[in-house]
């Protein structure tokens, strides 16, 4: 390996790149990582972490009004967006420091600059050529905004985390989990929130009962949720944005947030120059070991457009480190990957949706429950929790668990272990519930849906 400057050169110190670099170094590899923007990548800086902090902030409005039913008189309360953003930024800066420390402690050299690939073993950083036995592209993704007239007035989630003030009126375009989460955030913090999605129902790929339940709950809360609706142009007059919809109607807003998808950030990376094959949207095409068609170049995380989730990028990074430097070729598993949507209320899901199970020709039994959470018997809030199990009739195995309700992500995480162990419905039924919780419903659902 001595003919190269490094054994591994990672481009991108996000979720996947950091883990792959650290693990490779721990197996004895000489590793450098280039990062052009922020240590920790999307998740830490403009993704999961700041998003969840804003979600927490947005739930206090519910807590204050719910408190009355429990005898509390909360009195006057006021929200300070600037303070929330400042506190969030402080925490992000702390996490950037943690990432710096962790990489340094593992012996990984950090190069804070843009890196480009010149050939299968060479990268260029600030005009300097660096060689490596393996190059790992872990460059993540970037929001994509359709170029309609006036699209330059729109923001994406990247900017939403740094707004100077809380907008009074927000339009969110897009029906993926990021759009749904920001709708909950802005609405909960007091902004008049409209969410537009061009399809018939949002959260494509999630179980239909999640999609319909969440839509109903968001509408009950006052989010102006419109399906089969899209913006054809945006005009600006003073500080006001005027969105003309495809049906000709006009909505005014202070901010328009596009959450219409993220694309692999591979444009200025030099992958093609090195002979690496990309998909139509620029994703690095890799095999199960995250190896590209060029033997020495690997790619992980969002830039491969497999499952755009932090724990998946991390698992892919671990697998590459094991494959290349620990003599343990490893393929990450994409089976039963649980995920949550931090909407208001939350959604959680693992395994097959009912539609997927039927498409895969399983004969399924469906168990579903919908109930008012205990807490809301006193608050009077009209909110329902939905839980659902998809069960294979032939083997009795639970194929999927789906939930809309408070703490859905926390609850589904445990069930993901059960699904990965191949748990049957009979084993769910034999498990004693914890009373009184919402989670116990998952082990007490007895009647099948007709
Ligand atoms: C708003 C939002 C909310 C999200 N919420 C969740 C969530 O709740 N749960 C979840 O699991 N996932 C969530 N995600 C997705 C998650 O953030 C990503 O899946 C994850 O960060 C992908 O990791 P990665 O390593 O592939 O890329 P990233 O974390 O994006 O890291 C890539 C890094 O590469 C750097 N880079 C790019 N090009 C170069 C270059 N040429 N030279 C040097 N450096 C470069 C970038 O600056 C970046 O730091 C969210 C994403 C967004 C946008």
mmCIF file of N, CA, C and O in Angstrom, residues 200-252:
data_model
loop_
_atom_site.group_PDB
_atom_site.id
_atom_site.type_symbol
_atom_site.label_atom_id
_atom_site.label_comp_id
_atom_site.label_asym_id
_atom_site.label_seq_id
_atom_site.Cartn_x
_atom_site.Cartn_y
_atom_site.Cartn_z
ATOM 1 N N UNK A 200 -52.167 12.365 -5.566
ATOM 2 C CA UNK A 200 -53.470 12.187 -4.917
ATOM 3 C C UNK A 200 -53.349 12.061 -3.395
ATOM 4 O O UNK A 200 -54.302 12.317 -2.659
ATOM 5 N N UNK A 201 -52.170 11.626 -2.898
ATOM 6 C CA UNK A 201 -51.970 11.527 -1.450
ATOM 7 C C UNK A 201 -50.470 11.551 -1.170
ATOM 8 O O UNK A 201 -49.694 10.996 -1.933
ATOM 9 N N UNK A 202 -50.075 12.200 -0.090
ATOM 10 C CA UNK A 202 -48.638 12.360 0.177
ATOM 11 C C UNK A 202 -48.006 11.094 0.779
ATOM 12 O O UNK A 202 -48.659 10.047 0.870
ATOM 13 N N UNK A 203 -46.731 11.200 1.174
ATOM 14 C CA UNK A 203 -45.949 10.103 1.760
ATOM 15 C C UNK A 203 -46.019 8.828 0.921
ATOM 16 O O UNK A 203 -46.330 7.741 1.435
ATOM 17 N N UNK A 204 -45.713 8.992 -0.348
ATOM 18 C CA UNK A 204 -45.687 7.850 -1.272
ATOM 19 C C UNK A 204 -44.751 6.775 -0.729
ATOM 20 O O UNK A 204 -43.685 7.096 -0.196
ATOM 21 N N UNK A 205 -45.184 5.537 -0.804
ATOM 22 C CA UNK A 205 -44.349 4.432 -0.316
ATOM 23 C C UNK A 205 -44.701 4.019 1.103
ATOM 24 O O UNK A 205 -44.330 2.937 1.545
ATOM 25 N N UNK A 206 -45.395 4.878 1.846
ATOM 26 C CA UNK A 206 -45.835 4.505 3.194
ATOM 27 C C UNK A 206 -47.174 3.777 3.085
ATOM 28 O O UNK A 206 -47.865 3.863 2.065
ATOM 29 N N UNK A 207 -47.533 3.067 4.147
ATOM 30 C CA UNK A 207 -48.799 2.341 4.144
ATOM 31 C C UNK A 207 -49.966 3.330 3.972
ATOM 32 O O UNK A 207 -49.956 4.426 4.548
ATOM 33 N N UNK A 208 -50.953 2.917 3.195
ATOM 34 C CA UNK A 208 -52.077 3.818 2.907
ATOM 35 C C UNK A 208 -52.785 4.283 4.177
ATOM 36 O O UNK A 208 -53.289 5.405 4.234
ATOM 37 N N UNK A 209 -52.847 3.434 5.202
ATOM 38 C CA UNK A 209 -53.509 3.867 6.436
ATOM 39 C C UNK A 209 -52.713 4.961 7.141
ATOM 40 O O UNK A 209 -53.279 5.818 7.812
ATOM 41 N N UNK A 210 -51.396 4.930 7.003
ATOM 42 C CA UNK A 210 -50.584 6.036 7.543
ATOM 43 C C UNK A 210 -50.910 7.306 6.763
ATOM 44 O O UNK A 210 -51.137 8.375 7.341
ATOM 45 N N UNK A 211 -50.967 7.183 5.465
ATOM 46 C CA UNK A 211 -51.163 8.370 4.621
ATOM 47 C C UNK A 211 -52.519 9.021 4.887
ATOM 48 O O UNK A 211 -52.607 10.243 5.038
ATOM 49 N N UNK A 212 -53.567 8.205 4.961
ATOM 50 C CA UNK A 212 -54.896 8.805 5.160
ATOM 51 C C UNK A 212 -55.054 9.314 6.597
ATOM 52 O O UNK A 212 -55.619 10.374 6.823
ATOM 53 N N UNK A 213 -54.512 8.553 7.559
ATOM 54 C CA UNK A 213 -54.667 8.994 8.961
ATOM 55 C C UNK A 213 -53.930 10.302 9.184
ATOM 56 O O UNK A 213 -54.466 11.242 9.785
ATOM 57 N N UNK A 214 -52.687 10.381 8.695
ATOM 58 C CA UNK A 214 -51.923 11.603 8.940
ATOM 59 C C UNK A 214 -52.568 12.801 8.245
ATOM 60 O O UNK A 214 -52.655 13.892 8.831
ATOM 61 N N UNK A 215 -53.044 12.593 7.015
ATOM 62 C CA UNK A 215 -53.686 13.707 6.304
ATOM 63 C C UNK A 215 -54.879 14.219 7.115
ATOM 64 O O UNK A 215 -55.048 15.433 7.301
ATOM 65 N N UNK A 216 -55.674 13.292 7.636
ATOM 66 C CA UNK A 216 -56.862 13.700 8.406
ATOM 67 C C UNK A 216 -56.436 14.450 9.676
ATOM 68 O O UNK A 216 -57.019 15.486 10.031
ATOM 69 N N UNK A 217 -55.407 13.935 10.352
ATOM 70 C CA UNK A 217 -54.970 14.584 11.599
ATOM 71 C C UNK A 217 -54.397 15.974 11.325
ATOM 72 O O UNK A 217 -54.642 16.910 12.079
ATOM 73 N N UNK A 218 -53.626 16.099 10.253
ATOM 74 C CA UNK A 218 -53.043 17.420 9.947
ATOM 75 C C UNK A 218 -54.140 18.429 9.612
ATOM 76 O O UNK A 218 -54.085 19.581 10.022
ATOM 77 N N UNK A 219 -55.130 17.963 8.868
ATOM 78 C CA UNK A 219 -56.233 18.880 8.515
ATOM 79 C C UNK A 219 -57.004 19.286 9.762
ATOM 80 O O UNK A 219 -57.371 20.449 9.926
ATOM 81 N N UNK A 220 -57.248 18.315 10.669
ATOM 82 C CA UNK A 220 -57.970 18.632 11.912
ATOM 83 C C UNK A 220 -57.239 19.711 12.697
ATOM 84 O O UNK A 220 -57.836 20.545 13.351
ATOM 85 N N UNK A 221 -55.917 19.660 12.632
ATOM 86 C CA UNK A 221 -55.118 20.623 13.397
ATOM 87 C C UNK A 221 -55.098 21.995 12.750
ATOM 88 O O UNK A 221 -54.632 22.954 13.348
ATOM 89 N N UNK A 222 -55.494 22.057 11.462
ATOM 90 C CA UNK A 222 -55.564 23.366 10.814
ATOM 91 C C UNK A 222 -54.544 23.595 9.715
ATOM 92 O O UNK A 222 -54.452 24.702 9.181
ATOM 93 N N UNK A 223 -53.765 22.567 9.371
ATOM 94 C CA UNK A 223 -52.871 22.723 8.217
ATOM 95 C C UNK A 223 -53.735 22.693 6.955
ATOM 96 O O UNK A 223 -54.612 21.841 6.820
ATOM 97 N N UNK A 224 -53.509 23.661 6.069
ATOM 98 C CA UNK A 224 -54.251 23.709 4.810
ATOM 99 C C UNK A 224 -53.547 22.767 3.832
ATOM 100 O O UNK A 224 -52.659 23.161 3.084
ATOM 101 N N UNK A 225 -53.958 21.501 3.874
ATOM 102 C CA UNK A 225 -53.279 20.449 3.107
ATOM 103 C C UNK A 225 -54.037 20.222 1.802
ATOM 104 O O UNK A 225 -55.217 19.878 1.827
ATOM 105 N N UNK A 226 -53.352 20.440 0.693
ATOM 106 C CA UNK A 226 -54.040 20.307 -0.608
ATOM 107 C C UNK A 226 -53.299 19.305 -1.486
ATOM 108 O O UNK A 226 -52.110 19.480 -1.747
ATOM 109 N N UNK A 227 -54.029 18.282 -1.926
ATOM 110 C CA UNK A 227 -53.468 17.310 -2.863
ATOM 111 C C UNK A 227 -53.870 17.707 -4.292
ATOM 112 O O UNK A 227 -54.814 18.469 -4.491
ATOM 113 N N UNK A 228 -53.150 17.112 -5.241
ATOM 114 C CA UNK A 228 -53.339 17.460 -6.655
ATOM 115 C C UNK A 228 -53.263 18.966 -6.845
ATOM 116 O O UNK A 228 -54.067 19.578 -7.541
ATOM 117 N N UNK A 229 -52.307 19.564 -6.168
ATOM 118 C CA UNK A 229 -52.113 21.015 -6.249
ATOM 119 C C UNK A 229 -50.628 21.296 -6.401
ATOM 120 O O UNK A 229 -49.798 20.639 -5.772
ATOM 121 N N UNK A 230 -50.303 22.266 -7.235
ATOM 122 C CA UNK A 230 -48.895 22.605 -7.454
ATOM 123 C C UNK A 230 -48.798 24.080 -7.844
ATOM 124 O O UNK A 230 -49.791 24.685 -8.264
ATOM 125 N N UNK A 231 -47.597 24.614 -7.729
ATOM 126 C CA UNK A 231 -47.391 26.019 -8.090
ATOM 127 C C UNK A 231 -46.867 26.087 -9.517
ATOM 128 O O UNK A 231 -45.963 25.343 -9.889
ATOM 129 N N UNK A 232 -47.441 27.008 -10.324
ATOM 130 C CA UNK A 232 -46.920 27.161 -11.692
ATOM 131 C C UNK A 232 -45.984 28.356 -11.790
ATOM 132 O O UNK A 232 -45.114 28.397 -12.650
ATOM 133 N N UNK A 233 -46.178 29.380 -10.933
ATOM 134 C CA UNK A 233 -45.217 30.482 -10.922
ATOM 135 C C UNK A 233 -45.242 31.196 -9.571
ATOM 136 O O UNK A 233 -46.231 31.142 -8.838
ATOM 137 N N UNK A 234 -44.124 31.870 -9.284
ATOM 138 C CA UNK A 234 -44.039 32.650 -8.045
ATOM 139 C C UNK A 234 -43.670 34.080 -8.428
ATOM 140 O O UNK A 234 -42.734 34.298 -9.204
ATOM 141 N N UNK A 235 -44.420 35.042 -7.887
ATOM 142 C CA UNK A 235 -44.073 36.457 -8.103
ATOM 143 C C UNK A 235 -43.831 37.088 -6.747
ATOM 144 O O UNK A 235 -44.356 36.629 -5.729
ATOM 145 N N UNK A 236 -43.033 38.149 -6.787
ATOM 146 C CA UNK A 236 -42.719 38.814 -5.520
ATOM 147 C C UNK A 236 -43.176 40.264 -5.607
ATOM 148 O O UNK A 236 -42.909 40.949 -6.590
ATOM 149 N N UNK A 237 -43.872 40.691 -4.575
ATOM 150 C CA UNK A 237 -44.243 42.101 -4.542
ATOM 151 C C UNK A 237 -43.943 42.575 -3.130
ATOM 152 O O UNK A 237 -44.571 42.151 -2.166
ATOM 153 N N UNK A 238 -42.922 43.425 -3.024
ATOM 154 C CA UNK A 238 -42.420 43.812 -1.698
ATOM 155 C C UNK A 238 -41.889 42.577 -1.008
ATOM 156 O O UNK A 238 -41.117 41.808 -1.585
ATOM 157 N N UNK A 239 -42.372 42.335 0.208
ATOM 158 C CA UNK A 239 -41.926 41.155 0.960
ATOM 159 C C UNK A 239 -42.864 39.964 0.739
ATOM 160 O O UNK A 239 -42.640 38.883 1.269
ATOM 161 N N UNK A 240 -43.948 40.215 -0.004
ATOM 162 C CA UNK A 240 -44.964 39.158 -0.166
ATOM 163 C C UNK A 240 -44.704 38.320 -1.416
ATOM 164 O O UNK A 240 -44.408 38.853 -2.484
ATOM 165 N N UNK A 241 -44.826 37.016 -1.251
ATOM 166 C CA UNK A 241 -44.701 36.103 -2.385
ATOM 167 C C UNK A 241 -46.105 35.692 -2.813
ATOM 168 O O UNK A 241 -46.962 35.412 -1.968
ATOM 169 N N UNK A 242 -46.329 35.716 -4.125
ATOM 170 C CA UNK A 242 -47.634 35.300 -4.653
ATOM 171 C C UNK A 242 -47.426 34.029 -5.460
ATOM 172 O O UNK A 242 -46.741 34.042 -6.490
ATOM 173 N N UNK A 243 -48.022 32.950 -4.974
ATOM 174 C CA UNK A 243 -47.888 31.668 -5.681
ATOM 175 C C UNK A 243 -49.134 31.455 -6.523
ATOM 176 O O UNK A 243 -50.250 31.429 -5.991
ATOM 177 N N UNK A 244 -48.937 31.342 -7.836
ATOM 178 C CA UNK A 244 -50.067 31.016 -8.716
ATOM 179 C C UNK A 244 -50.091 29.505 -8.887
ATOM 180 O O UNK A 244 -49.098 28.903 -9.313
ATOM 181 N N UNK A 245 -51.186 28.895 -8.524
ATOM 182 C CA UNK A 245 -51.286 27.441 -8.613
ATOM 183 C C UNK A 245 -51.692 27.021 -10.035
ATOM 184 O O UNK A 245 -52.154 27.842 -10.820
ATOM 185 N N UNK A 246 -51.523 25.741 -10.316
ATOM 186 C CA UNK A 246 -51.834 25.253 -11.666
ATOM 187 C C UNK A 246 -53.321 25.425 -12.000
ATOM 188 O O UNK A 246 -53.693 25.494 -13.160
ATOM 189 N N UNK A 247 -54.180 25.521 -10.979
ATOM 190 C CA UNK A 247 -55.607 25.743 -11.256
ATOM 191 C C UNK A 247 -55.927 27.239 -11.378
ATOM 192 O O UNK A 247 -57.085 27.626 -11.476
ATOM 193 N N UNK A 248 -54.914 28.078 -11.342
ATOM 194 C CA UNK A 248 -55.121 29.518 -11.530
ATOM 195 C C UNK A 248 -55.317 30.293 -10.241
ATOM 196 O O UNK A 248 -55.226 31.530 -10.230
ATOM 197 N N UNK A 249 -55.579 29.611 -9.146
ATOM 198 C CA UNK A 249 -55.782 30.325 -7.881
ATOM 199 C C UNK A 249 -54.440 30.861 -7.370
ATOM 200 O O UNK A 249 -53.373 30.400 -7.779
ATOM 201 N N UNK A 250 -54.525 31.841 -6.474
ATOM 202 C CA UNK A 250 -53.306 32.486 -5.977
ATOM 203 C C UNK A 250 -53.276 32.408 -4.452
ATOM 204 O O UNK A 250 -54.295 32.615 -3.792
ATOM 205 N N UNK A 251 -52.122 32.058 -3.909
ATOM 206 C CA UNK A 251 -51.957 32.087 -2.447
ATOM 207 C C UNK A 251 -50.790 33.008 -2.140
ATOM 208 O O UNK A 251 -49.735 32.917 -2.782
ATOM 209 N N UNK A 252 -50.966 33.862 -1.151
ATOM 210 C CA UNK A 252 -49.872 34.741 -0.740
ATOM 211 C C UNK A 252 -49.152 34.123 0.448
ATOM 212 O O UNK A 252 -49.762 33.463 1.290
#
